[in-house]
PDB file of C-alpha atoms in Angstrom:
ATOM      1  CA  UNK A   1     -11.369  -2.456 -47.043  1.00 68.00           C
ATOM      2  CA  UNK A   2      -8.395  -5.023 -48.483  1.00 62.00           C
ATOM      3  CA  UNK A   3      -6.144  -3.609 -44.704  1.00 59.00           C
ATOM      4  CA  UNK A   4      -9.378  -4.404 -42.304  1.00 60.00           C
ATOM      5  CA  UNK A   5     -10.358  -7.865 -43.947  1.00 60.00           C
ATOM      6  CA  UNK A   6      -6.390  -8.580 -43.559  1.00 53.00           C
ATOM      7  CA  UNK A   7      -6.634  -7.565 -40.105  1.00 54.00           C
ATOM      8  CA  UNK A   8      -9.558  -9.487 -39.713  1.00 57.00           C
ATOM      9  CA  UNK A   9      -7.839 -12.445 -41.018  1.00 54.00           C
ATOM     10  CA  UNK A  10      -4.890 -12.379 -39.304  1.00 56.00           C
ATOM     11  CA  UNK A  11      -6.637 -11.906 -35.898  1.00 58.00           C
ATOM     12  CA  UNK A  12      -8.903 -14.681 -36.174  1.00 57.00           C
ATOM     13  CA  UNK A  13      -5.512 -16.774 -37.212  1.00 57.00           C
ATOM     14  CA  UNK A  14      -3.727 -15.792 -33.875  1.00 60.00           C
ATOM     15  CA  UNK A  15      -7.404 -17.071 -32.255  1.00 59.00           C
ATOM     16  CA  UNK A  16      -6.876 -20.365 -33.489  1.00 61.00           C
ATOM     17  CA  UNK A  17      -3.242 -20.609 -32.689  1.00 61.00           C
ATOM     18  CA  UNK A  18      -4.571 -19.818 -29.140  1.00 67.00           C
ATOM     19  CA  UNK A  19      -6.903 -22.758 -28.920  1.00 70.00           C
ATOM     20  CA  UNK A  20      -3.996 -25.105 -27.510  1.00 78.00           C
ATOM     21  CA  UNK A  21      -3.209 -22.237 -24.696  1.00 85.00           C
ATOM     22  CA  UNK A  22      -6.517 -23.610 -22.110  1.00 87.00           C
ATOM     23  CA  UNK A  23      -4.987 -27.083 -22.209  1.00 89.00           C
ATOM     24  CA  UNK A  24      -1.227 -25.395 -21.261  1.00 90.00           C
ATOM     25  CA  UNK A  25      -2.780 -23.612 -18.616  1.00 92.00           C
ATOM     26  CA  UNK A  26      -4.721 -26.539 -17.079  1.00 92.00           C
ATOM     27  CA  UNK A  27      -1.446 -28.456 -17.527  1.00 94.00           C
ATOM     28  CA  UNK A  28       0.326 -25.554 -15.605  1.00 93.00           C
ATOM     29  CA  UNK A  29      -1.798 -25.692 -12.899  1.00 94.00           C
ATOM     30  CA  UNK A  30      -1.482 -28.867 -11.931  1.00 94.00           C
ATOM     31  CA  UNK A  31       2.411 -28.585 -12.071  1.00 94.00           C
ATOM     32  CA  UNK A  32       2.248 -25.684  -9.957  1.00 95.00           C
ATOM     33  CA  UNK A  33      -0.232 -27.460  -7.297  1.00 93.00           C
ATOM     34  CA  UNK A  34       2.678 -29.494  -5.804  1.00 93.00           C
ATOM     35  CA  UNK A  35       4.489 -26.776  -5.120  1.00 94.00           C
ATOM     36  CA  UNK A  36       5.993 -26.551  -1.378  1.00 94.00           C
ATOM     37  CA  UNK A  37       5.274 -22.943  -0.757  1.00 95.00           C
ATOM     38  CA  UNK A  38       2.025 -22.442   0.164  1.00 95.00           C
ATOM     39  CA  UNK A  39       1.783 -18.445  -1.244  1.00 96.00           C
ATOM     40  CA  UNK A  40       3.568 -19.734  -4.681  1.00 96.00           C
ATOM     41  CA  UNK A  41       1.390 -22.841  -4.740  1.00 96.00           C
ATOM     42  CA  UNK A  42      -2.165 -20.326  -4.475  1.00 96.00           C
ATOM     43  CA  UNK A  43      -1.035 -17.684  -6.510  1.00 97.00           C
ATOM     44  CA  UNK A  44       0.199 -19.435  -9.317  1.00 97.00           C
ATOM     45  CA  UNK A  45      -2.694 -21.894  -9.709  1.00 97.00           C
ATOM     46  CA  UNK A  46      -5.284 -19.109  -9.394  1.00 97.00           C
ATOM     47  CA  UNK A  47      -3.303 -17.263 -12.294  1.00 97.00           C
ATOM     48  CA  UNK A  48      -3.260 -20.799 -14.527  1.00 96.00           C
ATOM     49  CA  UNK A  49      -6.811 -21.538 -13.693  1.00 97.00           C
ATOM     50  CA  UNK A  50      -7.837 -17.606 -14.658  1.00 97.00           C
ATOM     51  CA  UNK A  51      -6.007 -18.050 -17.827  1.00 95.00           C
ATOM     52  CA  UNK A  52      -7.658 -20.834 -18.777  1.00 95.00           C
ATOM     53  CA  UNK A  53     -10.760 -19.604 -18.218  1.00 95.00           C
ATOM     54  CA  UNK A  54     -10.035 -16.290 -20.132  1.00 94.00           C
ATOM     55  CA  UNK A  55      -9.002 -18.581 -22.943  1.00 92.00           C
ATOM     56  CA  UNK A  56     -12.328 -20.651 -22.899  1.00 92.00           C
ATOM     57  CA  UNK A  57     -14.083 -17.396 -22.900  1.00 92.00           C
ATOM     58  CA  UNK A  58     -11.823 -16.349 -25.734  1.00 89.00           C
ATOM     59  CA  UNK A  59     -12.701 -19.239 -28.091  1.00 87.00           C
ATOM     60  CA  UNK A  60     -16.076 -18.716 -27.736  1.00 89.00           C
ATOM     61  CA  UNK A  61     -16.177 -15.433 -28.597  1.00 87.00           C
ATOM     62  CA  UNK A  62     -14.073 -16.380 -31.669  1.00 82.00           C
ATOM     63  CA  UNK A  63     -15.851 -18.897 -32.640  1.00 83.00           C
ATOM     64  CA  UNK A  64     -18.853 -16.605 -32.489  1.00 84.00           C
ATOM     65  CA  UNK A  65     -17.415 -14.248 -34.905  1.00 78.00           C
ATOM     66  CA  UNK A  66     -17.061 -17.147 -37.615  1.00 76.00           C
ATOM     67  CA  UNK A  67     -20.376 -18.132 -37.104  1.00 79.00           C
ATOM     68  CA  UNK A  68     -19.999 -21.346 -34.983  1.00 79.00           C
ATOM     69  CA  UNK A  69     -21.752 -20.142 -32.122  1.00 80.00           C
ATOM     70  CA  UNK A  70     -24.908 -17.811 -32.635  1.00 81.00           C
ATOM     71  CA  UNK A  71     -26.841 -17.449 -29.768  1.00 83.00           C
ATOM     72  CA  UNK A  72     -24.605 -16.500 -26.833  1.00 86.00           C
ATOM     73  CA  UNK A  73     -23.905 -12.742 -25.009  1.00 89.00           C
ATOM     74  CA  UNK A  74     -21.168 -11.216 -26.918  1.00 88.00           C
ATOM     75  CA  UNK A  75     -20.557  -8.372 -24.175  1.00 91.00           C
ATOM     76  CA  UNK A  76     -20.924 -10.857 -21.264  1.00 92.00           C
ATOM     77  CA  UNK A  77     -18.708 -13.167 -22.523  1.00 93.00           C
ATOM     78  CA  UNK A  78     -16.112 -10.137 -23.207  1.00 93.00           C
ATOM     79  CA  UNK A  79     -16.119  -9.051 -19.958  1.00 95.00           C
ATOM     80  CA  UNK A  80     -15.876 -12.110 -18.080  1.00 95.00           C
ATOM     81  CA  UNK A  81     -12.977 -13.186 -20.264  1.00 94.00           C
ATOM     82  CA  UNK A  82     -11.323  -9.707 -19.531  1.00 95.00           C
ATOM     83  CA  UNK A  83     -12.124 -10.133 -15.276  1.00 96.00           C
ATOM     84  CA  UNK A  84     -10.466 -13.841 -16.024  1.00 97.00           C
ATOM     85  CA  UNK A  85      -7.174 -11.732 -17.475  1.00 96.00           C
ATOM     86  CA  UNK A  86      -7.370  -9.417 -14.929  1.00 97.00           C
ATOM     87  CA  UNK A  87      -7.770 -11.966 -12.279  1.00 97.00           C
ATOM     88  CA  UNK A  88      -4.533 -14.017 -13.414  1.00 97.00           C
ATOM     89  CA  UNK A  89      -2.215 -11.176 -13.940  1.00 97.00           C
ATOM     90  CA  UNK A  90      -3.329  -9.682 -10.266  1.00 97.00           C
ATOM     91  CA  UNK A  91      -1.778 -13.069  -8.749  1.00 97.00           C
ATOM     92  CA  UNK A  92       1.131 -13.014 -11.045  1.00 97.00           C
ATOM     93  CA  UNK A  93       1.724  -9.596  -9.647  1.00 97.00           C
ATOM     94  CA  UNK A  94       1.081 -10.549  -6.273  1.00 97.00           C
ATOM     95  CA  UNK A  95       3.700 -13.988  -7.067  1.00 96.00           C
ATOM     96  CA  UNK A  96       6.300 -11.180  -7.942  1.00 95.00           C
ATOM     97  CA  UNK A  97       5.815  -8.688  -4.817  1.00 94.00           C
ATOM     98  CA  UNK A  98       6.248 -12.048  -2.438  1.00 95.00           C
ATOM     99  CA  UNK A  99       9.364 -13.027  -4.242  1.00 94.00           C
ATOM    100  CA  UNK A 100      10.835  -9.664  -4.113  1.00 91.00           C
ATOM    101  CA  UNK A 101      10.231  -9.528  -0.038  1.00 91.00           C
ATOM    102  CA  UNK A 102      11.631 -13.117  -0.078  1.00 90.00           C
ATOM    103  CA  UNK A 103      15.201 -11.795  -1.787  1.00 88.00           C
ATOM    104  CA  UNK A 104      14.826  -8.443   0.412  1.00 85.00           C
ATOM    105  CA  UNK A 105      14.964 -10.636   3.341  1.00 84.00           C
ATOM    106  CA  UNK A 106      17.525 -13.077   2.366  1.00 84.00           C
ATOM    107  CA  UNK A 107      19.792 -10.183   0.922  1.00 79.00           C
ATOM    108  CA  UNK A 108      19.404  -8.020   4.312  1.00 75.00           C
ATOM    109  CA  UNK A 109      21.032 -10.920   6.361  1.00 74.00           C
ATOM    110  CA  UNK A 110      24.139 -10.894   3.935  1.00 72.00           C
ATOM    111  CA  UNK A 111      27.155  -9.684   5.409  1.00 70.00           C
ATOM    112  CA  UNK A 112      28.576  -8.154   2.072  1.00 70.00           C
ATOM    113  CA  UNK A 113      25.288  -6.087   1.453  1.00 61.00           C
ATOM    114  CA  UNK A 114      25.428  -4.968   5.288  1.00 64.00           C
ATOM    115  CA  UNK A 115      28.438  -3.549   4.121  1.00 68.00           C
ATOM    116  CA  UNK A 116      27.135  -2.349   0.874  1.00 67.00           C
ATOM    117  CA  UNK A 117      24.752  -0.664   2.754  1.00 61.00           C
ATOM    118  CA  UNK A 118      27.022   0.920   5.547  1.00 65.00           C
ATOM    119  CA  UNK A 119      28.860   2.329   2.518  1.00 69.00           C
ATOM    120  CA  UNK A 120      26.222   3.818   0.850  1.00 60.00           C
ATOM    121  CA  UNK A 121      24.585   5.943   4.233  1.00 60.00           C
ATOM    122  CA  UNK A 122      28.363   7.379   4.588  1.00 65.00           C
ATOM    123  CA  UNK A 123      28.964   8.142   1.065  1.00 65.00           C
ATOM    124  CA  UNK A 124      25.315   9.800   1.035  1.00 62.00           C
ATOM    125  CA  UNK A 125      24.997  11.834   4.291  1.00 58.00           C
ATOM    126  CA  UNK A 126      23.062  14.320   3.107  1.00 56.00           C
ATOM    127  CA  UNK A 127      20.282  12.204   1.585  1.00 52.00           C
ATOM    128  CA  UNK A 128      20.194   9.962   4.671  1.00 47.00           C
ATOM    129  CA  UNK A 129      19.402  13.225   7.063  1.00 48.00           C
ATOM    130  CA  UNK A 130      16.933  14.370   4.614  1.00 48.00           C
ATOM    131  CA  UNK A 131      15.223  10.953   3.927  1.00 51.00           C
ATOM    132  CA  UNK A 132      14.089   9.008   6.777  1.00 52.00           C
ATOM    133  CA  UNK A 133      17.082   6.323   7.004  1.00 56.00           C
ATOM    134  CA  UNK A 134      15.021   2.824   7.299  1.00 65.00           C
ATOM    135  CA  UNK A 135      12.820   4.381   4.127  1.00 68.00           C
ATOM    136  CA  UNK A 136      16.508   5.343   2.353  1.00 65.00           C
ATOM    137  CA  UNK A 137      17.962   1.577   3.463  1.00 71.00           C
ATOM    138  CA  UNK A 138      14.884  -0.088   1.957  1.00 77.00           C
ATOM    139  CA  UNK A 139      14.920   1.718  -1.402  1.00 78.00           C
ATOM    140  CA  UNK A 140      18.519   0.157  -1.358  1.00 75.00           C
ATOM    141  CA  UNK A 141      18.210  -3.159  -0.640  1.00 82.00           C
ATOM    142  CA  UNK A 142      14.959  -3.075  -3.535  1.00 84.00           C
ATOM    143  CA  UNK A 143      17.321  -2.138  -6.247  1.00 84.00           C
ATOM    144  CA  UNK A 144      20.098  -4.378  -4.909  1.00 82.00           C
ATOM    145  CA  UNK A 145      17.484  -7.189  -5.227  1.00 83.00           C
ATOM    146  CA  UNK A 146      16.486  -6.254  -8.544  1.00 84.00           C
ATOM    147  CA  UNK A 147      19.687  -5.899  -9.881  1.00 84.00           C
ATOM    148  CA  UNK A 148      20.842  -8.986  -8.784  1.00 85.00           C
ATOM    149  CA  UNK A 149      17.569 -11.050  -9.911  1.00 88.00           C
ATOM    150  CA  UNK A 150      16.354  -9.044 -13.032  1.00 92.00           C
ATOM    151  CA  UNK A 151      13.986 -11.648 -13.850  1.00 93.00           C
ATOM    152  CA  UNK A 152      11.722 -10.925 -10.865  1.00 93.00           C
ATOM    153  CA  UNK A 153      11.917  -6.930 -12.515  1.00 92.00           C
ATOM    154  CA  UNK A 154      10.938  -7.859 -15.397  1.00 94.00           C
ATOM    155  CA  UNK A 155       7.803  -9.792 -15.193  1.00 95.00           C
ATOM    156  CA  UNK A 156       6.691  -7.267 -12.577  1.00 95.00           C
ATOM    157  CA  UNK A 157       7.118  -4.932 -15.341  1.00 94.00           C
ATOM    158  CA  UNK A 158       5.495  -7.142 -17.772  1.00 95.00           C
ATOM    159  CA  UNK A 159       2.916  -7.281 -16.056  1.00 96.00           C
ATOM    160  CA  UNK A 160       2.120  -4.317 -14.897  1.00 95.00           C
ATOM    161  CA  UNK A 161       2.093  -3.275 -18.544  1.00 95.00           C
ATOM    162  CA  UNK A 162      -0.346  -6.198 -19.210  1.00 94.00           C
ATOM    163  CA  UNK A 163      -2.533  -4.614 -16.162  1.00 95.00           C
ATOM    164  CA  UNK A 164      -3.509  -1.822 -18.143  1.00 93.00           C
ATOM    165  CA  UNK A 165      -5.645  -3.213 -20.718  1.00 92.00           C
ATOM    166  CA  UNK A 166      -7.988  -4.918 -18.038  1.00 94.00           C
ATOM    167  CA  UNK A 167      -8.360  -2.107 -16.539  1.00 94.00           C
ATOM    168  CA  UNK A 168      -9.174   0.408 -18.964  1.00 92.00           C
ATOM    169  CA  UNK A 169     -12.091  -2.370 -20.229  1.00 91.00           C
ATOM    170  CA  UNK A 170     -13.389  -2.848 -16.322  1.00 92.00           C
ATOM    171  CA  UNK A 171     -13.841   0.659 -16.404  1.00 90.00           C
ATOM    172  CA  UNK A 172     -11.528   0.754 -13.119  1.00 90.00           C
ATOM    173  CA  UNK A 173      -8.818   2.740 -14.449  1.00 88.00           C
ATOM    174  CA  UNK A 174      -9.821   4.948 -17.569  1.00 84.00           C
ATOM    175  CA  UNK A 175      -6.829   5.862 -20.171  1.00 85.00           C
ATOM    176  CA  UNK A 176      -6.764   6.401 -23.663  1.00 85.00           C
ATOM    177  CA  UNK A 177      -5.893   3.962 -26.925  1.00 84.00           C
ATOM    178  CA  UNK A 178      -2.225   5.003 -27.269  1.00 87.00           C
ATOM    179  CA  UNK A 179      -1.180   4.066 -23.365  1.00 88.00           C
ATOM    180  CA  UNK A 180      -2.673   0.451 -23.678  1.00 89.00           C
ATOM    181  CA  UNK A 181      -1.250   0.385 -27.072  1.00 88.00           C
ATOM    182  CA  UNK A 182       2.218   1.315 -26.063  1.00 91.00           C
ATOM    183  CA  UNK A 183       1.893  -0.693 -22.790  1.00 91.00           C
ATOM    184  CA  UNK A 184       0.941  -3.732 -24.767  1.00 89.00           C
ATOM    185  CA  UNK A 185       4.041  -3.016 -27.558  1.00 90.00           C
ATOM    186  CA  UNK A 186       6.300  -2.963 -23.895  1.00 93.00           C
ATOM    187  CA  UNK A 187       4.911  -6.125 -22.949  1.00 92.00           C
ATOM    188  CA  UNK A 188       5.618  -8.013 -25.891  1.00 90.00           C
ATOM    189  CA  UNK A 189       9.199  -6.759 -25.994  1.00 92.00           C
ATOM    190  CA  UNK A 190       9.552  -7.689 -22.554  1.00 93.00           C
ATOM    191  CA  UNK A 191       8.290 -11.360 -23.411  1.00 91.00           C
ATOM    192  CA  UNK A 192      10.199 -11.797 -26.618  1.00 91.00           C
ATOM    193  CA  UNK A 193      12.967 -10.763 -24.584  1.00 93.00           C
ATOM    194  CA  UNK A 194      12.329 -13.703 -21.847  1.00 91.00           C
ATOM    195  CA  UNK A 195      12.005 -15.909 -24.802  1.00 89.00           C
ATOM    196  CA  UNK A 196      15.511 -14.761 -26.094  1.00 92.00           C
ATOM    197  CA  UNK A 197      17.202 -14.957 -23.083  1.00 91.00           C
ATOM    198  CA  UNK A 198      15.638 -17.853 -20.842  1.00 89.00           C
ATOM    199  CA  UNK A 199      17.483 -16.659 -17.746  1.00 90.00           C
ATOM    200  CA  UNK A 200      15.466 -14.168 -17.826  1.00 89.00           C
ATOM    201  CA  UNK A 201      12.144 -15.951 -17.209  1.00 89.00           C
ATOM    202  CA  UNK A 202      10.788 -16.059 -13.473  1.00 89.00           C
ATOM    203  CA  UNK A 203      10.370 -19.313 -11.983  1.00 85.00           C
ATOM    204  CA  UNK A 204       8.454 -21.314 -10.921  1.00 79.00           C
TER     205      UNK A 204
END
């Protein structure tokens, strides 16, 4: 009883630390609506705007479960906060996938990785007859782009591993407590790790 009203504490504690997060992700959209790139410009303030919602929806349902609020839809307002999640990190994700065919592109017209590439078909005949070559080239110049720009990696990683939780609550893609759990744990790394290191954070 003494561990679940702790746990109970704590997590209403990291609610109200989360209170200030709508107004950073209102203020984040608007940064990222005078963006020059069109794609960036859309996907970005889609993802800040769906935050913020899933925040709003968030404190409600906190302030629900201290008694603030009585008479709302508990299950509504959980799932609408959890399409708002899903909704944001599906644009993040889709942010990441147009960067990485921005740095394929500019890395295929480099003259070094041309010959980078040239290099790697001879040294690897065998796999080049077996594999379809364009398929074997393009597998190249992905890892080539993610080595050289490992921030792009690693919040496609992050949040792929964030994807999981929405989706298991949606009902769209059913898994058990311990892959969410560990896919959260990976997540968190992954951020603390951005946090640690800020040339690893994506931007914008």
């Amino acid at each position: 009883m003494k561990l679940q009203s702790l746990e109970s504490n704590m997590s209403s504690g990291r609610k109200l630390f989360r209170l200030g997060n709508t107004i950073n992700s209102i203020d984040a959209a608007k940064r990222t609506l005078v963006l020059s790139d069109p794609i960036l410009r859309c996907c970005l303030t889609v993802a800040n705007l769906s935050r913020a919602l899933y925040f709003i929806c968030d404190n409600v349902l906190w302030a629900r479960n201290i008694g603030l609020v009585r008479d709302i839809n508990k299950e509504r307002w959980s799932l609408n906060a959890t399409r708002y999640y899903f909704v944001s990190l599906v644009m993040n994700l889709t942010r990441d996938v147009y960067m990485m065919a921005q740095l394929m592109v500019q890395r295929s017209r480099d003259r070094c990785y041309q010959q980078k590439l040239h290099q790697h078909l001879n040294e690897n005949p065998d796999v080049a007859c077996v594999v379809v070559p364009q398929l074997d080239a393009l597998v190249f110049l992905l890892i080539e782009c993610l080595k050289s720009n490992p921030a792009v990696a690693l919040d496609t990683v992050k949040n792929l591993c964030d994807l999981f939780s929405p989706l298991d609550r949606l009902g769209v893609y059913q898994t058990n407590a311990g892959v969410v759990g560990f896919c959260g744990l990976l997540s968190s790394l992954l951020g603390i790790l951005s946090v640690l290191k800020p040339q690893l954070k994506i931007k914008p």
